[in-house]
Short mmCIF file of C-alpha atoms in Angstrom, two decimals:
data_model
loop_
_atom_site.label_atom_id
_atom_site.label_comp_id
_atom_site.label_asym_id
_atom_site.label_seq_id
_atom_site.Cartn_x
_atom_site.Cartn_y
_atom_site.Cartn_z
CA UNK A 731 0.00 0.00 0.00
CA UNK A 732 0.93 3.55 -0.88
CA UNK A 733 0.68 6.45 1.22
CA UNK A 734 -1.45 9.11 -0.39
CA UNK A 735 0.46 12.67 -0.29
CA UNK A 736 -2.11 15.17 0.40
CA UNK A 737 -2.44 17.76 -2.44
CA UNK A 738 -1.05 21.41 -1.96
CA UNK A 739 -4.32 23.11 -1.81
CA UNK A 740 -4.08 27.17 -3.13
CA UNK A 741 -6.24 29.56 -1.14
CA UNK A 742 -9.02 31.01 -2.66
CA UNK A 743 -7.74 34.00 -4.09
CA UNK A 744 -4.53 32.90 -5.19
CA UNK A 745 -1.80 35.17 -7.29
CA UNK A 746 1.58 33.53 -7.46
CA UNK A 747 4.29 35.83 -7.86
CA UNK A 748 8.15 33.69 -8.28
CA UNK A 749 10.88 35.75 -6.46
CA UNK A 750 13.02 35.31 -9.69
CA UNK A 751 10.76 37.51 -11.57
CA UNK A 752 11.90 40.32 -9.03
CA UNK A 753 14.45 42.74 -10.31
CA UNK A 754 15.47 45.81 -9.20
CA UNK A 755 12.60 47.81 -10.64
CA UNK A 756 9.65 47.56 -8.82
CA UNK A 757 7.29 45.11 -9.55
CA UNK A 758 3.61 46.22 -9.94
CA UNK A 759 0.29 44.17 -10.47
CA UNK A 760 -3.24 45.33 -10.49
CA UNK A 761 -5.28 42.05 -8.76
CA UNK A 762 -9.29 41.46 -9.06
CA UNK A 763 -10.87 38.30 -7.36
CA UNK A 764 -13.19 36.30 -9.98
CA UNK A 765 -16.57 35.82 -9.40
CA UNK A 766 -16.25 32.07 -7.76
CA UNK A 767 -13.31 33.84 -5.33
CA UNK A 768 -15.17 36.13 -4.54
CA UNK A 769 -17.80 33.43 -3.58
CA UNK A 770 -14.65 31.09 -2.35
CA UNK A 771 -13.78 34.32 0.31
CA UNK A 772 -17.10 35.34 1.31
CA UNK A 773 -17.63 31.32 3.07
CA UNK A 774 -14.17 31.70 4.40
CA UNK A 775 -15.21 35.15 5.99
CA UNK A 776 -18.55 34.13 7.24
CA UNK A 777 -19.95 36.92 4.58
CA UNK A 778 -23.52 36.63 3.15
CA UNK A 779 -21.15 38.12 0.13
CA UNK A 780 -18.26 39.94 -1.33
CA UNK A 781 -19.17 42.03 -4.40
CA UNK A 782 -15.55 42.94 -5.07
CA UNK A 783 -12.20 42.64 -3.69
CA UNK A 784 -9.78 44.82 -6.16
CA UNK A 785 -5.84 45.51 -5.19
CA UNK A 786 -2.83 47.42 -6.73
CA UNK A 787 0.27 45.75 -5.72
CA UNK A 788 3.78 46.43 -5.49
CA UNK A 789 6.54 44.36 -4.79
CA UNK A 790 10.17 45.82 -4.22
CA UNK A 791 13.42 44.08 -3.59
CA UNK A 792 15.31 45.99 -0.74
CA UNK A 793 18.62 43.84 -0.79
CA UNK A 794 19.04 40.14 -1.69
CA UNK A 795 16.29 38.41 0.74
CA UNK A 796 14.52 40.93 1.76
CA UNK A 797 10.64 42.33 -0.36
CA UNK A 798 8.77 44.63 0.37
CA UNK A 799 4.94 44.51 -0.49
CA UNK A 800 2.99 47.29 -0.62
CA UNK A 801 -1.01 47.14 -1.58
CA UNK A 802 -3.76 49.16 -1.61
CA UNK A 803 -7.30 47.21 -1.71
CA UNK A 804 -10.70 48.00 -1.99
CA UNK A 805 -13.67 45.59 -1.18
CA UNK A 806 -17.48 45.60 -1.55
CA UNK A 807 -19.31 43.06 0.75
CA UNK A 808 -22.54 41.99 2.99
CA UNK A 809 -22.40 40.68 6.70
CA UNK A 810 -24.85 40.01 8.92
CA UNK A 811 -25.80 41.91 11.48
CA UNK A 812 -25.06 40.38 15.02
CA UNK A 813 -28.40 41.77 16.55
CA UNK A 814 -30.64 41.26 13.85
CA UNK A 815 -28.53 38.73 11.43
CA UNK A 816 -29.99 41.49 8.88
CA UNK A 817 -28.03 41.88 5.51
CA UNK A 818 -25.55 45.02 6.73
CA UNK A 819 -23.73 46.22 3.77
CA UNK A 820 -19.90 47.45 4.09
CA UNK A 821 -17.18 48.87 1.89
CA UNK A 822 -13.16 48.98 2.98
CA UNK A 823 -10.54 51.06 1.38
CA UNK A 824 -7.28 50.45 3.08
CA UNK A 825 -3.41 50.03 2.36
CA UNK A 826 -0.56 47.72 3.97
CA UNK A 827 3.32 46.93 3.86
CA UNK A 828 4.59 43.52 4.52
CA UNK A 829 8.31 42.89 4.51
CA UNK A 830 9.19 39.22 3.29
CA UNK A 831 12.48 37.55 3.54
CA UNK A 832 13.92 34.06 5.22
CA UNK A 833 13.25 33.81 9.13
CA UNK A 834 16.75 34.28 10.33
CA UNK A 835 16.61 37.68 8.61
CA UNK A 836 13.77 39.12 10.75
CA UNK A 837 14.87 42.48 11.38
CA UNK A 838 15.18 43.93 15.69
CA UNK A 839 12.86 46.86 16.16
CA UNK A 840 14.64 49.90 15.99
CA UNK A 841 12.09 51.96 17.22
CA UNK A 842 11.87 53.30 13.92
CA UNK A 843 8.54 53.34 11.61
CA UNK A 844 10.10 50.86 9.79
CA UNK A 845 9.16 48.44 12.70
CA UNK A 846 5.47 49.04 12.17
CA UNK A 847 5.92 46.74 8.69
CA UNK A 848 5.33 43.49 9.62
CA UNK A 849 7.27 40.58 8.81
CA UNK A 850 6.65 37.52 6.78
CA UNK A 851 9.18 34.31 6.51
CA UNK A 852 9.51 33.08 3.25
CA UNK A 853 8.98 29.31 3.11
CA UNK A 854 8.70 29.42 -1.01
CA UNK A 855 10.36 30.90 -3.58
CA UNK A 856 7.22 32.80 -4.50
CA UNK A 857 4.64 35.53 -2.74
CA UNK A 858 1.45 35.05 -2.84
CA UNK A 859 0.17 38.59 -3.08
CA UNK A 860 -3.55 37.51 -3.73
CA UNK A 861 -3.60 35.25 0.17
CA UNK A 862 -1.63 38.68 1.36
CA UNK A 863 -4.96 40.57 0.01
CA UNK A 864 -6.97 38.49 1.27
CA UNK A 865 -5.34 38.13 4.95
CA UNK A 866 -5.58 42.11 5.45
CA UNK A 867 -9.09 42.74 3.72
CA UNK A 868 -10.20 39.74 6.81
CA UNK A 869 -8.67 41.96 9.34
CA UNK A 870 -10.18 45.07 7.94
CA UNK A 871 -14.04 43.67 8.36
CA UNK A 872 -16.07 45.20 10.57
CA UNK A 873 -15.92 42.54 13.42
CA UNK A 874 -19.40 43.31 15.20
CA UNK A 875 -21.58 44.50 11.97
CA UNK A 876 -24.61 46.33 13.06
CA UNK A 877 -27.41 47.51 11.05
CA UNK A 878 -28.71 51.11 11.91
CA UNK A 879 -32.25 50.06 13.15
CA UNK A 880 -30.92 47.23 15.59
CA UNK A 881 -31.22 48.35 19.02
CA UNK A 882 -30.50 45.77 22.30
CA UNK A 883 -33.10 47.31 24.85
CA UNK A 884 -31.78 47.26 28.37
CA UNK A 885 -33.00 49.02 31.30
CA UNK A 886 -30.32 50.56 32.88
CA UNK A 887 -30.05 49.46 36.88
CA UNK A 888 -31.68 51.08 39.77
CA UNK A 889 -29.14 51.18 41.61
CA UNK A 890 -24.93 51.57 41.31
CA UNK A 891 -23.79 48.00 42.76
CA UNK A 892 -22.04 46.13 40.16
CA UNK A 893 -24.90 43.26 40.46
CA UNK A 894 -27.75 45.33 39.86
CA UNK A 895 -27.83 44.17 36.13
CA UNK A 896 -28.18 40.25 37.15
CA UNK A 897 -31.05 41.84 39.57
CA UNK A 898 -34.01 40.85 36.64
CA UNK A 899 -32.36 37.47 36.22
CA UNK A 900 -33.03 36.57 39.59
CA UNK A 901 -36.18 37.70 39.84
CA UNK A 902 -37.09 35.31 36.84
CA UNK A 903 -39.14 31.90 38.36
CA UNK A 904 -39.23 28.65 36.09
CA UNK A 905 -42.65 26.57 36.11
#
């Protein structure tokens, strides 16, 4: 019997970029998820969906092993709200800087706003600058989505002690 190797398996919004293609000019790609990515990234997100995910990128070499991404994404999408689990609708516009290179090269913060770039080993001898998208535009959703008419009602307590909220719960009686 054989032992089945398990298949690499490409994220969902995948765009391969081989470090030998790097020169010393900077390298610059504009990025658009398909239709089924799109669709791929909204289950991984827990999104009802993602109308568009669209991102300039730039990769620069700044010495032998060390790249520097930069990228600038927008994204259209629909959550659900955590009150009402209404369709909330959402737009992001943001930009990041990652610094790739192999892990004994991680730089020492310096105190510096260099040390605000955050650093990715290189395992590969690509990027994947579409899974680099994708990783920032998951950070940048909203993490508690609420739609504009959802409203918890509490009544505040009648009193200041710290267990005057529990107060109704206790008054509560099962059959």
């Amino acid at each position: 019997m054989s032992a089945s190797v398990p298949e690499f398996s490409r994220p969902e919004f995948s765009r391969i970029v081989r470090l030998a293609r790097l020169g010393v000019d900077p390298f610059r790609q504009e990025i658009a998820a398909s239709e089924a990515e799109r669709a791929a990234l909204a289950r991984r997100f827990d999104l009802l969906s993602l109308d568009r995910l669209t991102a300039a990128v730039e990769l620069v070499r700044q010495g032998p092993e060390i790249i520097l991404l930069r990228a600038a994404f927008e994204a259209r999408f629909v959550q659900s709200c955590v009150v009402t689990l209404d369709p909330v609708e959402g737009a992001v516009s943001e930009s990041f800087a990652l610094r790739y290179g192999p892990p004994e090269a991680e730089p020492v913060e310096t105190g510096t706003a260099d040390d605000d770039i955050a650093f990715e080993p290189l395992a590969a001898e690509f990027i994947d600058i579409g899974e680099a998208v994708a990783q920032e535009f998951s950070l940048a959703l909203p993490a508690f989505p609420r739609s504009a008419e959802a409203s918890i009602e509490t009544e505040p307590p009648a009193d200041d002690s710290p267990f005057a909220a529990l107060s109704p719960l206790a008054d509560r009686r099962e059959p």
